Tab-separated table of C-alpha atoms in Angstrom:
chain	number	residue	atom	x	y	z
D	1	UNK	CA	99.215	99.789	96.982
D	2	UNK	CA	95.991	101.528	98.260
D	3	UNK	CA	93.115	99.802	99.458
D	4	UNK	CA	90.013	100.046	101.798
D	5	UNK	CA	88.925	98.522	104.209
D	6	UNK	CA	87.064	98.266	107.445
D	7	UNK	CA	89.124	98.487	110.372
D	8	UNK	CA	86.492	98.377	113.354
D	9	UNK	CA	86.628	94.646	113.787
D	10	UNK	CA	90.381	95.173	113.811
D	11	UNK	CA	89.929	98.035	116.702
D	12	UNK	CA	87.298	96.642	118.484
D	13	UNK	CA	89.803	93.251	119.261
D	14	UNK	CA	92.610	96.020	119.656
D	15	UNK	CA	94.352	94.605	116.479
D	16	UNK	CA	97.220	95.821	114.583
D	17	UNK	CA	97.930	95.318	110.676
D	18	UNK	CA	101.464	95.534	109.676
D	19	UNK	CA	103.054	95.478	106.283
D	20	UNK	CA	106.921	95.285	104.913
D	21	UNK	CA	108.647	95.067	102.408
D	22	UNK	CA	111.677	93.406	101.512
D	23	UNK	CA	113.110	95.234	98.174
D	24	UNK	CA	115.835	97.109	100.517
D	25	UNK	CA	117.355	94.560	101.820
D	26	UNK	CA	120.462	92.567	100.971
D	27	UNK	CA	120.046	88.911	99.399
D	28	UNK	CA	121.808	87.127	102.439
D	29	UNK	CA	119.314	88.871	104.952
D	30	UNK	CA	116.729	88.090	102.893
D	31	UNK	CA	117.335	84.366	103.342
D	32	UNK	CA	118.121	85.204	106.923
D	33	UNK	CA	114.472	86.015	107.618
D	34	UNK	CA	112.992	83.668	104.911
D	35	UNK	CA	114.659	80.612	107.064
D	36	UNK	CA	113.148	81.979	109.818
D	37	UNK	CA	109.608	82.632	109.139
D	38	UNK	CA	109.478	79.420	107.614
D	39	UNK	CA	111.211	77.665	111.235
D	40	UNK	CA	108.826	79.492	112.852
D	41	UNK	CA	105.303	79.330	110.572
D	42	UNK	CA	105.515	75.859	109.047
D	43	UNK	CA	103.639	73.549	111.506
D	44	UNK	CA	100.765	76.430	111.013
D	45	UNK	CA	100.459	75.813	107.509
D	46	UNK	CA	101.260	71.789	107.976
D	47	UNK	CA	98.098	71.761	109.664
D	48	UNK	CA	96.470	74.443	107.827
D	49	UNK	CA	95.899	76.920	110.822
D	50	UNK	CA	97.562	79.595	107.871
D	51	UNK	CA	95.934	79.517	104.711
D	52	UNK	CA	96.605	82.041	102.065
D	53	UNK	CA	93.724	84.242	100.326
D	54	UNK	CA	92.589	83.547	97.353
D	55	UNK	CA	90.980	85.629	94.855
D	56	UNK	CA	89.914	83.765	91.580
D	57	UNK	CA	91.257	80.576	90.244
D	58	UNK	CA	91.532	80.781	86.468
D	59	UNK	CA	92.083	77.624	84.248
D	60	UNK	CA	95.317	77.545	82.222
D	61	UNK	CA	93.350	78.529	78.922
D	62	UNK	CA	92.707	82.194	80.409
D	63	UNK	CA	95.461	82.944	81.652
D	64	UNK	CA	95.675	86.702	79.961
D	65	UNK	CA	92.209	87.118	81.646
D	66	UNK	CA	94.100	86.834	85.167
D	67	UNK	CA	96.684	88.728	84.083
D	68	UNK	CA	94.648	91.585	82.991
D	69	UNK	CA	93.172	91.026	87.111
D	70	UNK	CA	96.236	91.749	88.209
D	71	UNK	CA	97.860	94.072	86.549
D	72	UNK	CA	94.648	96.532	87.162
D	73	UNK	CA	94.918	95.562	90.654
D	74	UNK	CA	91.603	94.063	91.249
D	75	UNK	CA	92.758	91.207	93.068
D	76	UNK	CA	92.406	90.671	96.778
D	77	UNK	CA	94.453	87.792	97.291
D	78	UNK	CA	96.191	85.286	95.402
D	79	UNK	CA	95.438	84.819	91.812
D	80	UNK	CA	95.781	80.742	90.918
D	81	UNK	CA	95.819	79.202	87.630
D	82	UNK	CA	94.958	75.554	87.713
D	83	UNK	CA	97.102	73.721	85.107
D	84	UNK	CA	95.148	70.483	85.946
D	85	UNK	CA	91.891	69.413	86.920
């Protein structure tokens, strides 16, 4: 995916970004490192230290509209459709 951003506050606090994928790898060490992360990260999102981005929440009813977002990648985040209010 391509995007742009603004990586000065990112070198300023000597940051890194890193990004994977996990297409290539086999089903059982997939679960491996799901098991993991989730031993690891859980209390964070428990007490909400980790919160995921969100980028629109769409009602149920426009649905197509969101998918439309996404497929022409204009999302930055998490796309939610709220099937209750």
């Amino acid at each position: 995916a391509k995007a742009e951003i603004n990586a000065a506050p990112l070198l300023m606090k000597r940051l890194q970004w890193l990004g994977s994928t996990l297409r290539g790898l086999p089903s059982m060490r997939k679960a491996q490192l799901t098991t993991a992360i989730r031993q690891h990260c859980s209390s964070w999102l428990e007490n909400r230290q980790l919160l995921p981005v969100l980028d629109h929440v769409y009602p149920l009813a426009e649905a197509e509209k969101a998918h439309q977002r996404m497929q022409h990648n204009l999302n930055l985040g998490k796309i939610v459709l709220q099937v209750a209010p």
